[in-house]
mmCIF file of C-alpha atoms in Angstrom:
data_model
loop_
_atom_site.group_PDB
_atom_site.id
_atom_site.type_symbol
_atom_site.label_atom_id
_atom_site.label_comp_id
_atom_site.label_asym_id
_atom_site.label_seq_id
_atom_site.Cartn_x
_atom_site.Cartn_y
_atom_site.Cartn_z
ATOM 1 C CA MET A 1 148.687 32.876 -110.939
ATOM 2 C CA ILE A 2 145.809 35.268 -111.688
ATOM 3 C CA ALA A 3 144.774 35.856 -108.169
ATOM 4 C CA SER A 4 149.040 36.321 -107.703
ATOM 5 C CA LEU A 5 149.034 38.336 -110.288
ATOM 6 C CA VAL A 6 146.241 40.651 -109.446
ATOM 7 C CA THR A 7 148.079 41.170 -105.792
ATOM 8 C CA ASP A 8 151.194 41.671 -107.072
ATOM 9 C CA LEU A 9 149.822 44.497 -109.085
ATOM 10 C CA GLY A 10 147.548 45.412 -106.372
ATOM 11 C CA PRO A 11 145.709 48.403 -107.656
ATOM 12 C CA TRP A 12 147.409 49.166 -111.131
ATOM 13 C CA SER A 13 145.649 45.456 -112.204
ATOM 14 C CA TRP A 14 142.595 47.515 -112.537
ATOM 15 C CA TRP A 15 144.097 50.324 -114.827
ATOM 16 C CA ILE A 16 145.372 47.403 -117.160
ATOM 17 C CA LEU A 17 142.125 45.732 -117.458
ATOM 18 C CA ALA A 18 140.505 49.307 -118.518
ATOM 19 C CA ALA A 19 143.373 49.810 -120.747
ATOM 20 C CA VAL A 20 142.790 46.035 -122.239
ATOM 21 C CA LEU A 21 139.021 47.197 -122.705
ATOM 22 C CA LEU A 22 139.286 50.613 -123.972
ATOM 23 C CA ALA A 23 142.007 48.824 -126.443
ATOM 24 C CA ALA A 24 139.424 46.359 -127.217
ATOM 25 C CA GLU A 25 136.843 49.309 -128.061
ATOM 26 C CA LEU A 26 139.089 50.592 -130.883
ATOM 27 C CA LEU A 27 139.498 47.484 -132.508
ATOM 28 C CA ALA A 28 136.051 45.965 -132.255
ATOM 29 C CA PRO A 29 134.193 49.174 -131.920
ATOM 30 C CA GLY A 30 130.618 48.735 -131.177
ATOM 31 C CA VAL A 31 130.246 51.765 -127.812
ATOM 32 C CA PHE A 32 130.041 49.059 -125.526
ATOM 33 C CA LEU A 33 133.182 48.121 -124.199
ATOM 34 C CA ILE A 34 133.860 51.815 -123.216
ATOM 35 C CA TRP A 35 131.649 51.576 -120.323
ATOM 36 C CA ILE A 36 133.292 48.164 -118.840
ATOM 37 C CA GLY A 37 136.619 50.141 -119.390
ATOM 38 C CA ALA A 38 135.034 53.389 -117.273
ATOM 39 C CA ALA A 39 133.911 51.108 -114.659
ATOM 40 C CA ALA A 40 137.182 49.547 -114.240
ATOM 41 C CA LEU A 41 139.222 53.119 -114.414
ATOM 42 C CA VAL A 42 136.658 54.154 -111.640
ATOM 43 C CA VAL A 43 137.526 51.272 -109.356
ATOM 44 C CA GLY A 44 141.331 51.575 -110.312
ATOM 45 C CA ALA A 45 140.949 55.119 -108.979
ATOM 46 C CA ILE A 46 139.190 54.439 -105.782
ATOM 47 C CA SER A 47 141.994 51.243 -105.453
ATOM 48 C CA LEU A 48 144.853 52.838 -105.476
ATOM 49 C CA ALA A 49 143.418 55.339 -102.426
ATOM 50 C CA LEU A 50 141.895 52.233 -100.440
ATOM 51 C CA TRP A 51 143.978 49.278 -101.329
ATOM 52 C CA GLY A 52 145.330 48.424 -97.796
ATOM 53 C CA THR A 53 142.159 48.955 -95.568
ATOM 54 C CA ALA A 54 140.483 45.517 -94.423
ATOM 55 C CA VAL A 55 137.025 47.365 -96.281
ATOM 56 C CA TRP A 56 138.636 46.868 -99.293
ATOM 57 C CA SER A 57 138.179 43.297 -100.258
ATOM 58 C CA TRP A 58 138.360 41.564 -103.607
ATOM 59 C CA HIS A 59 134.250 40.878 -103.220
ATOM 60 C CA VAL A 60 133.602 44.363 -102.902
ATOM 61 C CA GLN A 61 135.704 45.528 -105.863
ATOM 62 C CA LEU A 62 133.903 43.047 -108.328
ATOM 63 C CA LEU A 63 130.411 43.597 -107.014
ATOM 64 C CA LEU A 64 131.399 47.826 -107.188
ATOM 65 C CA PHE A 65 133.222 47.172 -111.208
ATOM 66 C CA ALA A 66 129.535 45.356 -111.739
ATOM 67 C CA VAL A 67 127.356 48.109 -110.850
ATOM 68 C CA LEU A 68 129.588 50.402 -112.493
ATOM 69 C CA SER A 69 129.273 48.825 -115.540
ATOM 70 C CA VAL A 70 125.388 48.273 -115.877
ATOM 71 C CA ALA A 71 125.539 51.774 -115.000
ATOM 72 C CA PHE A 72 127.660 53.329 -116.873
ATOM 73 C CA ALA A 73 126.238 50.796 -119.959
ATOM 74 C CA LEU A 74 122.718 52.012 -119.026
ATOM 75 C CA LEU A 75 124.211 55.921 -119.396
ATOM 76 C CA GLY A 76 125.884 55.173 -121.896
ATOM 77 C CA ARG A 77 122.751 53.731 -123.459
ATOM 78 C CA ARG A 78 120.725 57.157 -122.644
ATOM 79 C CA TYR A 79 123.006 59.603 -123.739
ATOM 80 C CA TYR A 80 123.617 57.927 -127.384
ATOM 81 C CA HIS A 81 119.862 57.592 -127.243
ATOM 82 C CA ASN A 82 118.959 61.274 -126.668
ATOM 83 C CA ASN A 83 121.878 62.372 -128.370
ATOM 84 C CA ARG A 84 121.165 61.543 -131.980
ATOM 85 C CA ASN A 85 122.460 63.710 -134.914
ATOM 86 C CA SER A 86 119.794 64.517 -137.760
ATOM 87 C CA THR A 87 121.634 63.938 -140.906
ATOM 88 C CA ASP A 88 121.865 65.826 -144.255
ATOM 89 C CA GLU A 89 122.102 62.579 -146.180
ATOM 90 C CA PRO A 90 118.981 60.296 -144.025
ATOM 91 C CA PHE A 91 119.281 57.549 -146.997
ATOM 92 C CA LEU A 92 122.817 57.117 -147.342
ATOM 93 C CA ASN A 93 122.768 53.125 -147.098
ATOM 94 C CA GLN A 94 119.771 52.944 -148.037
ATOM 95 C CA ARG A 95 120.254 53.351 -151.717
ATOM 96 C CA GLU A 96 116.646 51.863 -153.111
ATOM 97 C CA ALA A 97 115.005 54.368 -150.788
ATOM 98 C CA SER A 98 116.530 57.043 -151.967
ATOM 99 C CA LEU A 99 115.341 56.835 -155.706
ATOM 100 C CA ILE A 100 111.622 57.041 -154.803
ATOM 101 C CA GLY A 101 109.833 60.119 -156.398
ATOM 102 C CA ARG A 102 112.628 60.051 -159.202
ATOM 103 C CA THR A 103 111.740 59.455 -162.594
ATOM 104 C CA ALA A 104 113.951 57.322 -165.654
ATOM 105 C CA THR A 105 112.745 55.910 -169.040
ATOM 106 C CA LEU A 106 112.068 52.315 -169.599
ATOM 107 C CA GLU A 107 114.955 50.446 -171.115
ATOM 108 C CA GLU A 108 113.182 47.592 -171.430
ATOM 109 C CA PRO A 109 109.295 47.051 -171.767
ATOM 110 C CA ILE A 110 106.917 45.865 -168.610
ATOM 111 C CA THR A 111 106.127 42.447 -170.008
ATOM 112 C CA GLU A 112 103.933 40.338 -167.769
ATOM 113 C CA GLY A 113 104.707 42.785 -164.528
ATOM 114 C CA ARG A 114 108.110 42.844 -165.076
ATOM 115 C CA GLY A 115 111.422 45.606 -167.198
ATOM 116 C CA ARG A 116 114.382 46.819 -166.264
ATOM 117 C CA ILE A 117 115.444 50.683 -166.247
ATOM 118 C CA ARG A 118 118.899 52.625 -166.201
ATOM 119 C CA LEU A 119 119.451 54.841 -163.353
ATOM 120 C CA ASP A 120 122.890 56.966 -163.426
ATOM 121 C CA ASP A 121 125.021 54.113 -163.682
ATOM 122 C CA THR A 122 122.920 50.961 -163.018
ATOM 123 C CA TRP A 123 120.245 48.998 -163.902
ATOM 124 C CA TRP A 124 116.961 48.078 -161.996
ATOM 125 C CA SER A 125 114.096 45.808 -162.527
ATOM 126 C CA VAL A 126 111.146 46.894 -161.942
ATOM 127 C CA GLN A 127 107.734 46.016 -161.743
ATOM 128 C CA GLY A 128 104.502 47.359 -162.188
ATOM 129 C CA GLU A 129 101.978 47.504 -165.299
ATOM 130 C CA ASP A 130 102.869 46.473 -168.408
ATOM 131 C CA MET A 131 104.221 49.468 -170.551
ATOM 132 C CA PRO A 132 107.065 49.929 -174.028
ATOM 133 C CA ALA A 133 110.408 50.396 -173.883
ATOM 134 C CA GLY A 134 110.492 54.552 -174.135
ATOM 135 C CA THR A 135 107.585 54.880 -171.874
ATOM 136 C CA ARG A 136 108.709 57.740 -168.815
ATOM 137 C CA VAL A 137 107.817 56.240 -165.197
ATOM 138 C CA ARG A 138 108.088 57.449 -161.344
ATOM 139 C CA ILE A 139 109.702 54.860 -158.880
ATOM 140 C CA ALA A 140 107.235 54.435 -156.324
ATOM 141 C CA SER A 141 108.618 52.033 -153.986
ATOM 142 C CA ALA A 142 111.742 49.993 -153.443
ATOM 143 C CA HIS A 143 111.469 46.613 -152.243
ATOM 144 C CA GLY A 144 115.442 45.257 -152.377
ATOM 145 C CA ARG A 145 116.487 45.642 -155.371
ATOM 146 C CA THR A 146 113.389 46.038 -157.407
ATOM 147 C CA LEU A 147 111.593 49.052 -157.667
ATOM 148 C CA THR A 148 108.005 49.642 -158.292
ATOM 149 C CA VAL A 149 106.600 52.289 -161.065
ATOM 150 C CA GLU A 150 103.979 54.165 -162.048
ATOM 151 C CA ASN A 151 103.718 55.507 -165.653
ATOM 152 C CA ILE A 152 103.836 59.569 -166.155
ATOM 153 C CA GLY A 153 103.237 59.624 -169.951
ATOM 154 C CA SER A 154 106.042 59.593 -172.174
#
């Protein structure tokens, strides 16, 4: 069935495959299917010119498609690796890391190494040396949802 469909559609079957792959990239973005879709576009463009020739068999088409897919994926990976943009918000999705260096007042005392502080609108679990409530602390590090604090005085 698929073989007869490809035969009936001729070189346009590559264009349809390219459209399906590019649409799939839009639905599930990951910047991978775009390169395979680009390979299908190139094979489709060559197929428009060479479809009736003896040299343009399905073996050659599939081989060229496979080679171009790998080549485009590697070139795309290199392109994105070399063109990373620096951001003005490096901790956008790392809220805990953005808190390092901030100061706060202990809302609850640290007893047996555990306590809580309030930063902005969030309560945070903290660990550090035992300190009474009301002590000014600086956030030294973050490990998941637990912040390590150090005493900077009252």
